[in-house]
Short mmCIF file of C-alpha atoms in Angstrom, two decimals:
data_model
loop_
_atom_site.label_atom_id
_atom_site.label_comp_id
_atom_site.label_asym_id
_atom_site.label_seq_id
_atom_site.Cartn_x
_atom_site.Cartn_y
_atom_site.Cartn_z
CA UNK F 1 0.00 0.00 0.00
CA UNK F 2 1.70 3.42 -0.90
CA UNK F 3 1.58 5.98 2.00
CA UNK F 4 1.73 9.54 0.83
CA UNK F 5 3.23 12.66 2.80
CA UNK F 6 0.22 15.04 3.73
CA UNK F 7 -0.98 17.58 6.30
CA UNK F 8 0.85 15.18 8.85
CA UNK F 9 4.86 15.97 7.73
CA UNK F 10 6.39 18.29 10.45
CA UNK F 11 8.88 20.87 8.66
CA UNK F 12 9.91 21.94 11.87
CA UNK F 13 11.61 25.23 10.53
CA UNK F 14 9.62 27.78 13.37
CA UNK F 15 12.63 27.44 15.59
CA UNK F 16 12.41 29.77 18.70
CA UNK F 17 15.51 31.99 18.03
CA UNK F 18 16.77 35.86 19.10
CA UNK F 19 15.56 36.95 15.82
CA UNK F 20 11.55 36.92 16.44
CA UNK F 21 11.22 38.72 13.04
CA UNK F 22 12.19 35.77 11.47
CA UNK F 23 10.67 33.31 13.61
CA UNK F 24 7.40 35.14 12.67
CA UNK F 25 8.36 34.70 9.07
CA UNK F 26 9.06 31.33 9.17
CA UNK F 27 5.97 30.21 11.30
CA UNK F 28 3.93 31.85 8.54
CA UNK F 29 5.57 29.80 6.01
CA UNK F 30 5.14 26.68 8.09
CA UNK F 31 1.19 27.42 8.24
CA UNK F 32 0.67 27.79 4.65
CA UNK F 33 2.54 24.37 3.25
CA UNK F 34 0.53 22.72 6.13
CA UNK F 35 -2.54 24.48 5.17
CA UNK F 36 -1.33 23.49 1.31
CA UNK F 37 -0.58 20.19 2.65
CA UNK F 38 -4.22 19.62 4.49
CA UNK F 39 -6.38 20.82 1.19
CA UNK F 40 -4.60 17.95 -0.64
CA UNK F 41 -4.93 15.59 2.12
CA UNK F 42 -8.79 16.20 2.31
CA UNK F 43 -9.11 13.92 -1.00
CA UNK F 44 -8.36 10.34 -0.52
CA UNK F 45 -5.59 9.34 -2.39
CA UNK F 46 -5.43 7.15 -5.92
CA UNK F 47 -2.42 6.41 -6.88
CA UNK F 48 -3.79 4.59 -10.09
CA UNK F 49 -5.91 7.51 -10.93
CA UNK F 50 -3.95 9.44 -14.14
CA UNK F 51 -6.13 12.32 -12.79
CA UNK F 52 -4.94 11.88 -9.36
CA UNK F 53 -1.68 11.37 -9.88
CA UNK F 54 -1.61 14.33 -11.87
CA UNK F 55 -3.08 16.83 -9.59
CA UNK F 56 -0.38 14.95 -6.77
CA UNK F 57 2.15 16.31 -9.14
CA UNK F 58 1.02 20.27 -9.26
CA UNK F 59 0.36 20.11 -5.87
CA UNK F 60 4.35 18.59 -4.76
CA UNK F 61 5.65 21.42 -7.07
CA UNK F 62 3.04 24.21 -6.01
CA UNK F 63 4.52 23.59 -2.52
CA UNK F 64 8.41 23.40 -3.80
CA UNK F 65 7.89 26.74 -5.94
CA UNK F 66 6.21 27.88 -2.93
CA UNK F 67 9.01 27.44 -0.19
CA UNK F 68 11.74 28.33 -2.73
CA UNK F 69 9.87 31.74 -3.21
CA UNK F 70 9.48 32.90 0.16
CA UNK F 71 13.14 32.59 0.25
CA UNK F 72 12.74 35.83 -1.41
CA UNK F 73 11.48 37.06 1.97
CA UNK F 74 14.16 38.49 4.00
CA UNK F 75 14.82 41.42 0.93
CA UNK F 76 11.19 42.09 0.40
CA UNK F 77 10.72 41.82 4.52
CA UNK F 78 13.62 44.52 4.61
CA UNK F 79 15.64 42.28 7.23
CA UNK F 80 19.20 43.44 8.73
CA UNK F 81 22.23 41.75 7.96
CA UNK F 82 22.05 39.33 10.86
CA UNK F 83 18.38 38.77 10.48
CA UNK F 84 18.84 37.82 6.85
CA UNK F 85 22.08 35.59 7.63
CA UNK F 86 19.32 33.59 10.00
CA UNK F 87 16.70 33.77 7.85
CA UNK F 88 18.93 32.51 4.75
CA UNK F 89 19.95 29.62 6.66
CA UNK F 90 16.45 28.24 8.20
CA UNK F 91 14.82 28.60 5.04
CA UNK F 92 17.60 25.91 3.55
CA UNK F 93 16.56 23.87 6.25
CA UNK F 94 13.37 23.75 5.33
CA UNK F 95 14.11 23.64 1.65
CA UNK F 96 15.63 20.21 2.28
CA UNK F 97 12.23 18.67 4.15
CA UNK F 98 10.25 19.40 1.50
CA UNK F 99 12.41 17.85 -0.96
CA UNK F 100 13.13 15.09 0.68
CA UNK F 101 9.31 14.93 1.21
CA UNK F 102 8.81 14.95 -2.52
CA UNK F 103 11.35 13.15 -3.08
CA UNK F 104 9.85 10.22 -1.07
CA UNK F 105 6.24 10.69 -2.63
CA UNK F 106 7.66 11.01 -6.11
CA UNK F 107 9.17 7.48 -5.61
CA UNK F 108 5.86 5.97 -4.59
CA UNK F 109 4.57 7.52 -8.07
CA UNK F 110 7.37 6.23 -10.41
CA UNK F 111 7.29 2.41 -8.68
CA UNK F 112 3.80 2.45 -11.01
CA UNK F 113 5.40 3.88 -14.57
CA UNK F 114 8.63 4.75 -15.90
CA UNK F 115 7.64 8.00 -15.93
CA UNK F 116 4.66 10.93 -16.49
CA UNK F 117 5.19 10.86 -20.11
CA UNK F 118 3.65 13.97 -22.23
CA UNK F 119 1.22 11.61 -24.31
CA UNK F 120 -0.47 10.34 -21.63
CA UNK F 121 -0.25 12.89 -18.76
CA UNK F 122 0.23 15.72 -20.37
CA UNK F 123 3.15 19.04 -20.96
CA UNK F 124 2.28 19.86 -17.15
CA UNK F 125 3.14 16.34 -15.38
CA UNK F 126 6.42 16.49 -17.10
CA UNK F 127 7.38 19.64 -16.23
CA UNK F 128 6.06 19.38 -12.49
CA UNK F 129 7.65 15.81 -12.11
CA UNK F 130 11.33 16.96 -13.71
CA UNK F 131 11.13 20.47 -11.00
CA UNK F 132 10.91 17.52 -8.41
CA UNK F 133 13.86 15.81 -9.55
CA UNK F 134 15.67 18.74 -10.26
CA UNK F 135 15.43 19.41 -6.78
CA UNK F 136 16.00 16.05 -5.26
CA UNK F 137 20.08 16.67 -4.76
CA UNK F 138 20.13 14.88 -1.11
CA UNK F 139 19.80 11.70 -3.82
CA UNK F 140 21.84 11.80 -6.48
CA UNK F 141 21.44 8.16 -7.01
CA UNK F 142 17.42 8.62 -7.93
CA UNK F 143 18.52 11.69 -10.24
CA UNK F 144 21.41 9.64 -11.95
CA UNK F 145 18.24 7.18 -12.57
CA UNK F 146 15.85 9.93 -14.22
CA UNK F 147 18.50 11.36 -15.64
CA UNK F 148 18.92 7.77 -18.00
CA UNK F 149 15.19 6.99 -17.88
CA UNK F 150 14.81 10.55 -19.69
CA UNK F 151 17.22 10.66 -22.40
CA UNK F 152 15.30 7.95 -24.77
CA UNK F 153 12.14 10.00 -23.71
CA UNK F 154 13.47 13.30 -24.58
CA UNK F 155 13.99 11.94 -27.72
CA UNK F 156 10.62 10.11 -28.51
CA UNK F 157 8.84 13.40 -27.44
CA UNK F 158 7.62 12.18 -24.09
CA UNK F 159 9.72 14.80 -22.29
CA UNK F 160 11.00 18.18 -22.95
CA UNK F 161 14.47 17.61 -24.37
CA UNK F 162 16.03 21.07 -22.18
CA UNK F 163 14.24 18.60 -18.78
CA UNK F 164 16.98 16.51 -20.19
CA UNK F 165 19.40 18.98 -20.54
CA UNK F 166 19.00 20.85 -17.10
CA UNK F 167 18.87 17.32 -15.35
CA UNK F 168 22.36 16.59 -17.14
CA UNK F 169 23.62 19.57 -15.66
CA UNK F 170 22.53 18.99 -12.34
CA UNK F 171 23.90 15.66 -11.86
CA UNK F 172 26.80 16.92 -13.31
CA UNK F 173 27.83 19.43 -10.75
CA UNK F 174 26.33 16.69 -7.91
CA UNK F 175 25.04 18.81 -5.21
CA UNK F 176 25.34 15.97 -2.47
CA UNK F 177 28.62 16.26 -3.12
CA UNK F 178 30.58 19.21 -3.98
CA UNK F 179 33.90 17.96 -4.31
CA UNK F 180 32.97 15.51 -7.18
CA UNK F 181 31.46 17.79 -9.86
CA UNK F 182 31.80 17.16 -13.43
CA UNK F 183 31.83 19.36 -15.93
CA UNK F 184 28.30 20.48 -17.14
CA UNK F 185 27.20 20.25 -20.80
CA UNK F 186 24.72 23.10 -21.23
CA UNK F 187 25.60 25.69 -19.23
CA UNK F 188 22.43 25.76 -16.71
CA UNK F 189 23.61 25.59 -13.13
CA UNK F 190 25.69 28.52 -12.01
CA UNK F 191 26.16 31.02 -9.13
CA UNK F 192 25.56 35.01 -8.45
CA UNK F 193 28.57 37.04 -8.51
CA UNK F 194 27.24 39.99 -7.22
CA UNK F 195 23.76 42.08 -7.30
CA UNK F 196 22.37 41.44 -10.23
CA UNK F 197 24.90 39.21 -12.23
CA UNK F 198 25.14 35.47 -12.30
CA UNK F 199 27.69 32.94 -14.03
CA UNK F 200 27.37 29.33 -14.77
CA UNK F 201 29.99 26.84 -13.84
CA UNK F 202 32.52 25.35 -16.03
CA UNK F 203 31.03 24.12 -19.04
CA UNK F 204 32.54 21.07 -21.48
CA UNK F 205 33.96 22.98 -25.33
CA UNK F 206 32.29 26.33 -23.86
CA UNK F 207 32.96 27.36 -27.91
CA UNK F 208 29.85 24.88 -28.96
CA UNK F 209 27.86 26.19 -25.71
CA UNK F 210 24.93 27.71 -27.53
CA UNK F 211 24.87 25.40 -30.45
CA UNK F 212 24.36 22.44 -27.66
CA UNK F 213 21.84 24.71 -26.18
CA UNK F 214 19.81 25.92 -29.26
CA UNK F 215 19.61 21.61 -30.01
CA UNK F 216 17.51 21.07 -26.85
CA UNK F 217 15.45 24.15 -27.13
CA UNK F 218 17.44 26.66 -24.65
CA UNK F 219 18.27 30.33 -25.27
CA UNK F 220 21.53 31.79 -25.62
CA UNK F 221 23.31 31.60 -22.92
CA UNK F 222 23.89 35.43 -22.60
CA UNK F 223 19.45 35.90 -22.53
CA UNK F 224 19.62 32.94 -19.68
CA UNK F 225 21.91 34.60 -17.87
CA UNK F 226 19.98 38.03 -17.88
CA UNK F 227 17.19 36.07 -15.95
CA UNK F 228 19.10 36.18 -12.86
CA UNK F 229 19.10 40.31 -12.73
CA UNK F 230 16.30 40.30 -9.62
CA UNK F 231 17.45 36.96 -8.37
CA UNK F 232 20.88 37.66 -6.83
CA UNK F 233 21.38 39.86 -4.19
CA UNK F 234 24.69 39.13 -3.65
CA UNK F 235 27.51 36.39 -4.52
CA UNK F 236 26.63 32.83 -3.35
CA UNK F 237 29.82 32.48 -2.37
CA UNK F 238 28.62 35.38 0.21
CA UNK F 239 25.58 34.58 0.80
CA UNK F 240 26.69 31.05 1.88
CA UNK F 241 29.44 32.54 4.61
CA UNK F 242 26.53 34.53 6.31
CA UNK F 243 24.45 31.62 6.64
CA UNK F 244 27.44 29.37 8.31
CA UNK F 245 28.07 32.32 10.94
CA UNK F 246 24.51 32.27 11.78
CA UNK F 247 24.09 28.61 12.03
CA UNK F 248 27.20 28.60 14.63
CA UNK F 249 25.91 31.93 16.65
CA UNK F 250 22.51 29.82 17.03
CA UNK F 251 24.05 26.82 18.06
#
């Protein structure tokens, strides 16, 4: 019998903390994916329901587009330095439980097909179902997986061939592991250097970048890049240092 994660998953990110700005933040966060989480729940689940297992699909990715927006929070919130180091780093934590949330559920789905092709589940069950496994880096096994269960798919139609192509990348760089990365093919995953300007990582014959690009429907590189402008604040690099000082001053 497949379990799914509902209304019942704790995320556990409203952490008491000397920064009640955030903790009022996060606690609003919390309520909404639970709130998210309960409207789902209120259905009973049908796993071998196309319909169901579709609208399991927008709602996993509704709630990961959700979290990974509010991270936007502590600019528009107009939070100080410190609060925004502590914000920064509890909204990663909580990030991670959703994934790994959707990760789980998104394994109970695929045990049933070898994926949400496009001809019988439609453009939007591919696209929700590759954000998912985009976003699954504590398991880098499962996306190694998707990544080959996608390539003859991408090619018979029944995926987007730039899913392909941004899932390459991804494993590529191996987010569970940072000191392993590969060199990626199409130029997708990257880091901000500074307000407003972003960079991808090493790429493989950077010369044939766009032409690899332009063959699995991607824009130049130089438009993708542009789509960062409002994104980055500040460089990751950055970014990252003020979220280790504020994990150690709350420890």
């Amino acid at each position: 019998m497949m379990v799914f994660c509902g209304a019942g998953v704790v995320i556990g990110a409203a952490i008491a903390s000397e920064h009640p700005k955030v903790d009022a933040a996060l606690a609003e966060c919390d309520a909404h994916i639970a709130q998210m989480r309960a409207a789902f729940a209120a259905a009973p689940a049908a796993p071998g329901d196309d319909t169901w297992v579709k609208s399991k699909l927008q709602h996993m990715a509704d709630v990961d587009q959700y979290v990974r927006k509010f991270s936007q929070e502590g600019y528009a919130r107009g939070f100080s330095p410190d609060e925004s180091a502590a914000f920064g780093s509890r909204i990663s934590e909580l990030m991670v439980a959703v994934d790994l949330a959707n990760t789980t559920d998104l394994k109970q789905l695929l045990s049933k097909q070898e994926w949400f092709g496009i001809s019988r589940f439609g453009e939007w069950a591919d696209l929700n179902a590759w954000l998912l496994v985009q976003h699954a880096d504590r398991d880098p096994a499962f996306q190694r997986e998707i990544l080959q269960r996608l390539e003859p798919l991408a090619a018979r139609g029944e995926t987007k061939p730039s899913h392909y192509a941004l899932l390459y990348d991804r494993v590529a760089l191996n987010y569970a592991d940072p000191t392993k990365p590969k060199l990626q093919r199409y130029g997708t995953q990257g880091r901000c250097t500074g307000p407003g300007t972003w960079e991808p990582y090493p790429v493989e014959e950077p010369d044939k970048l766009d032409q690899r690009r332009r063959s699995v429907g991607l824009m130049p590189e130089t438009d993708y890049q542009k789509l960062f402008k409002d994104l980055c604040h500040e460089s990751t690099e950055e970014t990252l240092r003020k979220q280790v000082e504020a994990t150690k001053a709350g420890s």
